[in-house]
């Protein structure tokens, strides 16, 4: 999976960025040695950028391998399963009854709206009509 054309392009871009950032860091170091004091900061920043590219590249490779089950043979790797966990559903119902309404009409309307949302978990908020 890591040898598809899209991944080869990603590998090439990552390698190009790392080399370019390290060369830019070397260039800034030579400028700093020539007396440009600000270049010392840039000479430190460019290798940090290269390190960040490596970090993101490793993270994406690991994510891609885990998604395809490429780590299944490695000890300690999470087991790949095809089944998705069931969605979480609340079995509690909204408590609507005497004493639940507020003296504040805006708060009471908001509480009715929240109770409607709880009673209709698949509905969209735009579907609510106060009535």
PDB file of N, CA, C and O in Angstrom, residues 32-65:
ATOM      1  N   UNK A  32      25.390  33.124   9.122  1.00  0.00           N
ATOM      2  CA  UNK A  32      25.621  33.527  10.511  1.00  0.00           C
ATOM      3  C   UNK A  32      27.114  33.594  10.811  1.00  0.00           C
ATOM      4  O   UNK A  32      27.572  34.487  11.541  1.00  0.00           O
ATOM      5  N   UNK A  33      27.865  32.669  10.243  1.00  0.00           N
ATOM      6  CA  UNK A  33      29.320  32.695  10.444  1.00  0.00           C
ATOM      7  C   UNK A  33      29.933  33.935   9.803  1.00  0.00           C
ATOM      8  O   UNK A  33      31.001  34.394  10.225  1.00  0.00           O
ATOM      9  N   UNK A  34      29.265  34.490   8.814  1.00  0.00           N
ATOM     10  CA  UNK A  34      29.751  35.703   8.150  1.00  0.00           C
ATOM     11  C   UNK A  34      29.393  36.975   8.896  1.00  0.00           C
ATOM     12  O   UNK A  34      29.703  38.064   8.433  1.00  0.00           O
ATOM     13  N   UNK A  35      28.703  36.868  10.025  1.00  0.00           N
ATOM     14  CA  UNK A  35      28.410  38.047  10.834  1.00  0.00           C
ATOM     15  C   UNK A  35      26.943  38.396  10.960  1.00  0.00           C
ATOM     16  O   UNK A  35      26.605  39.328  11.677  1.00  0.00           O
ATOM     17  N   UNK A  36      26.074  37.707  10.290  1.00  0.00           N
ATOM     18  CA  UNK A  36      24.650  37.998  10.377  1.00  0.00           C
ATOM     19  C   UNK A  36      24.069  37.252  11.586  1.00  0.00           C
ATOM     20  O   UNK A  36      23.813  36.061  11.532  1.00  0.00           O
ATOM     21  N   UNK A  37      23.867  37.960  12.675  1.00  0.00           N
ATOM     22  CA  UNK A  37      23.450  37.324  13.928  1.00  0.00           C
ATOM     23  C   UNK A  37      22.036  36.750  13.860  1.00  0.00           C
ATOM     24  O   UNK A  37      21.732  35.753  14.501  1.00  0.00           O
ATOM     25  N   UNK A  38      21.153  37.357  13.086  1.00  0.00           N
ATOM     26  CA  UNK A  38      19.787  36.855  12.957  1.00  0.00           C
ATOM     27  C   UNK A  38      19.763  35.472  12.310  1.00  0.00           C
ATOM     28  O   UNK A  38      18.877  34.660  12.589  1.00  0.00           O
ATOM     29  N   UNK A  39      20.734  35.189  11.486  1.00  0.00           N
ATOM     30  CA  UNK A  39      20.770  33.904  10.789  1.00  0.00           C
ATOM     31  C   UNK A  39      20.983  32.728  11.737  1.00  0.00           C
ATOM     32  O   UNK A  39      20.677  31.589  11.385  1.00  0.00           O
ATOM     33  N   UNK A  40      21.501  32.958  12.929  1.00  0.00           N
ATOM     34  CA  UNK A  40      21.640  31.854  13.892  1.00  0.00           C
ATOM     35  C   UNK A  40      20.258  31.286  14.254  1.00  0.00           C
ATOM     36  O   UNK A  40      20.098  30.078  14.397  1.00  0.00           O
ATOM     37  N   UNK A  41      19.279  32.161  14.404  1.00  0.00           N
ATOM     38  CA  UNK A  41      17.924  31.689  14.721  1.00  0.00           C
ATOM     39  C   UNK A  41      17.362  30.868  13.567  1.00  0.00           C
ATOM     40  O   UNK A  41      16.775  29.802  13.776  1.00  0.00           O
ATOM     41  N   UNK A  42      17.575  31.352  12.343  1.00  0.00           N
ATOM     42  CA  UNK A  42      17.091  30.611  11.184  1.00  0.00           C
ATOM     43  C   UNK A  42      17.843  29.300  11.000  1.00  0.00           C
ATOM     44  O   UNK A  42      17.275  28.310  10.540  1.00  0.00           O
ATOM     45  N   UNK A  43      19.106  29.294  11.371  1.00  0.00           N
ATOM     46  CA  UNK A  43      19.902  28.064  11.254  1.00  0.00           C
ATOM     47  C   UNK A  43      19.369  26.984  12.191  1.00  0.00           C
ATOM     48  O   UNK A  43      19.546  25.795  11.939  1.00  0.00           O
ATOM     49  N   UNK A  44      18.707  27.383  13.250  1.00  0.00           N
ATOM     50  CA  UNK A  44      18.092  26.417  14.165  1.00  0.00           C
ATOM     51  C   UNK A  44      16.686  26.046  13.675  1.00  0.00           C
ATOM     52  O   UNK A  44      16.262  24.898  13.779  1.00  0.00           O
ATOM     53  N   UNK A  45      15.964  27.004  13.134  1.00  0.00           N
ATOM     54  CA  UNK A  45      14.583  26.765  12.717  1.00  0.00           C
ATOM     55  C   UNK A  45      14.467  25.792  11.546  1.00  0.00           C
ATOM     56  O   UNK A  45      13.588  24.932  11.542  1.00  0.00           O
ATOM     57  N   UNK A  46      15.316  25.913  10.536  1.00  0.00           N
ATOM     58  CA  UNK A  46      15.178  25.061   9.355  1.00  0.00           C
ATOM     59  C   UNK A  46      15.320  23.573   9.675  1.00  0.00           C
ATOM     60  O   UNK A  46      14.508  22.762   9.205  1.00  0.00           O
ATOM     61  N   UNK A  47      16.288  23.153  10.496  1.00  0.00           N
ATOM     62  CA  UNK A  47      16.311  21.731  10.859  1.00  0.00           C
ATOM     63  C   UNK A  47      15.086  21.308  11.680  1.00  0.00           C
ATOM     64  O   UNK A  47      14.645  20.160  11.586  1.00  0.00           O
ATOM     65  N   UNK A  48      14.517  22.213  12.457  1.00  0.00           N
ATOM     66  CA  UNK A  48      13.290  21.889  13.182  1.00  0.00           C
ATOM     67  C   UNK A  48      12.139  21.648  12.202  1.00  0.00           C
ATOM     68  O   UNK A  48      11.321  20.742  12.411  1.00  0.00           O
ATOM     69  N   UNK A  49      12.078  22.446  11.145  1.00  0.00           N
ATOM     70  CA  UNK A  49      11.066  22.214  10.119  1.00  0.00           C
ATOM     71  C   UNK A  49      11.256  20.851   9.467  1.00  0.00           C
ATOM     72  O   UNK A  49      10.293  20.137   9.198  1.00  0.00           O
ATOM     73  N   UNK A  50      12.511  20.492   9.204  1.00  0.00           N
ATOM     74  CA  UNK A  50      12.791  19.174   8.615  1.00  0.00           C
ATOM     75  C   UNK A  50      12.346  18.071   9.574  1.00  0.00           C
ATOM     76  O   UNK A  50      11.765  17.064   9.145  1.00  0.00           O
ATOM     77  N   UNK A  51      12.607  18.238  10.854  1.00  0.00           N
ATOM     78  CA  UNK A  51      12.166  17.263  11.842  1.00  0.00           C
ATOM     79  C   UNK A  51      10.658  17.147  11.892  1.00  0.00           C
ATOM     80  O   UNK A  51      10.105  16.051  12.064  1.00  0.00           O
ATOM     81  N   UNK A  52       9.958  18.255  11.723  1.00  0.00           N
ATOM     82  CA  UNK A  52       8.498  18.225  11.714  1.00  0.00           C
ATOM     83  C   UNK A  52       7.980  17.456  10.506  1.00  0.00           C
ATOM     84  O   UNK A  52       7.012  16.698  10.613  1.00  0.00           O
ATOM     85  N   UNK A  53       8.611  17.635   9.351  1.00  0.00           N
ATOM     86  CA  UNK A  53       8.211  16.884   8.157  1.00  0.00           C
ATOM     87  C   UNK A  53       8.385  15.389   8.406  1.00  0.00           C
ATOM     88  O   UNK A  53       7.509  14.587   8.069  1.00  0.00           O
ATOM     89  N   UNK A  54       9.501  14.998   9.020  1.00  0.00           N
ATOM     90  CA  UNK A  54       9.731  13.580   9.321  1.00  0.00           C
ATOM     91  C   UNK A  54       8.673  13.075  10.295  1.00  0.00           C
ATOM     92  O   UNK A  54       8.137  11.974  10.130  1.00  0.00           O
ATOM     93  N   UNK A  55       8.353  13.870  11.306  1.00  0.00           N
ATOM     94  CA  UNK A  55       7.338  13.481  12.287  1.00  0.00           C
ATOM     95  C   UNK A  55       5.986  13.229  11.621  1.00  0.00           C
ATOM     96  O   UNK A  55       5.340  12.207  11.861  1.00  0.00           O
ATOM     97  N   UNK A  56       5.555  14.157  10.763  1.00  0.00           N
ATOM     98  CA  UNK A  56       4.261  14.010  10.091  1.00  0.00           C
ATOM     99  C   UNK A  56       4.289  12.818   9.141  1.00  0.00           C
ATOM    100  O   UNK A  56       3.325  12.046   9.071  1.00  0.00           O
ATOM    101  N   UNK A  57       5.391  12.631   8.437  1.00  0.00           N
ATOM    102  CA  UNK A  57       5.502  11.513   7.494  1.00  0.00           C
ATOM    103  C   UNK A  57       5.400  10.179   8.235  1.00  0.00           C
ATOM    104  O   UNK A  57       4.660   9.288   7.820  1.00  0.00           O
ATOM    105  N   UNK A  58       6.116  10.036   9.349  1.00  0.00           N
ATOM    106  CA  UNK A  58       6.055   8.791  10.133  1.00  0.00           C
ATOM    107  C   UNK A  58       4.648   8.559  10.653  1.00  0.00           C
ATOM    108  O   UNK A  58       4.125   7.443  10.615  1.00  0.00           O
ATOM    109  N   UNK A  59       4.015   9.604  11.137  1.00  0.00           N
ATOM    110  CA  UNK A  59       2.656   9.476  11.661  1.00  0.00           C
ATOM    111  C   UNK A  59       1.683   9.017  10.577  1.00  0.00           C
ATOM    112  O   UNK A  59       0.845   8.149  10.808  1.00  0.00           O
ATOM    113  N   UNK A  60       1.786   9.588   9.378  1.00  0.00           N
ATOM    114  CA  UNK A  60       0.899   9.210   8.289  1.00  0.00           C
ATOM    115  C   UNK A  60       1.170   7.784   7.810  1.00  0.00           C
ATOM    116  O   UNK A  60       0.241   7.051   7.476  1.00  0.00           O
ATOM    117  N   UNK A  61       2.437   7.380   7.765  1.00  0.00           N
ATOM    118  CA  UNK A  61       2.757   6.005   7.365  1.00  0.00           C
ATOM    119  C   UNK A  61       2.178   5.025   8.378  1.00  0.00           C
ATOM    120  O   UNK A  61       1.574   4.011   8.005  1.00  0.00           O
ATOM    121  N   UNK A  62       2.328   5.318   9.652  1.00  0.00           N
ATOM    122  CA  UNK A  62       1.765   4.431  10.681  1.00  0.00           C
ATOM    123  C   UNK A  62       0.249   4.368  10.588  1.00  0.00           C
ATOM    124  O   UNK A  62      -0.351   3.311  10.740  1.00  0.00           O
ATOM    125  N   UNK A  63      -0.386   5.504  10.338  1.00  0.00           N
ATOM    126  CA  UNK A  63      -1.843   5.528  10.224  1.00  0.00           C
ATOM    127  C   UNK A  63      -2.300   4.708   9.016  1.00  0.00           C
ATOM    128  O   UNK A  63      -3.268   3.961   9.090  1.00  0.00           O
ATOM    129  N   UNK A  64      -1.592   4.834   7.909  1.00  0.00           N
ATOM    130  CA  UNK A  64      -1.961   4.082   6.708  1.00  0.00           C
ATOM    131  C   UNK A  64      -1.751   2.585   6.912  1.00  0.00           C
ATOM    132  O   UNK A  64      -2.584   1.771   6.498  1.00  0.00           O
ATOM    133  N   UNK A  65      -0.667   2.212   7.571  1.00  0.00           N
ATOM    134  CA  UNK A  65      -0.416   0.791   7.817  1.00  0.00           C
ATOM    135  C   UNK A  65      -1.441   0.218   8.782  1.00  0.00           C
ATOM    136  O   UNK A  65      -1.882  -0.917   8.621  1.00  0.00           O
TER     137      UNK A  65
END
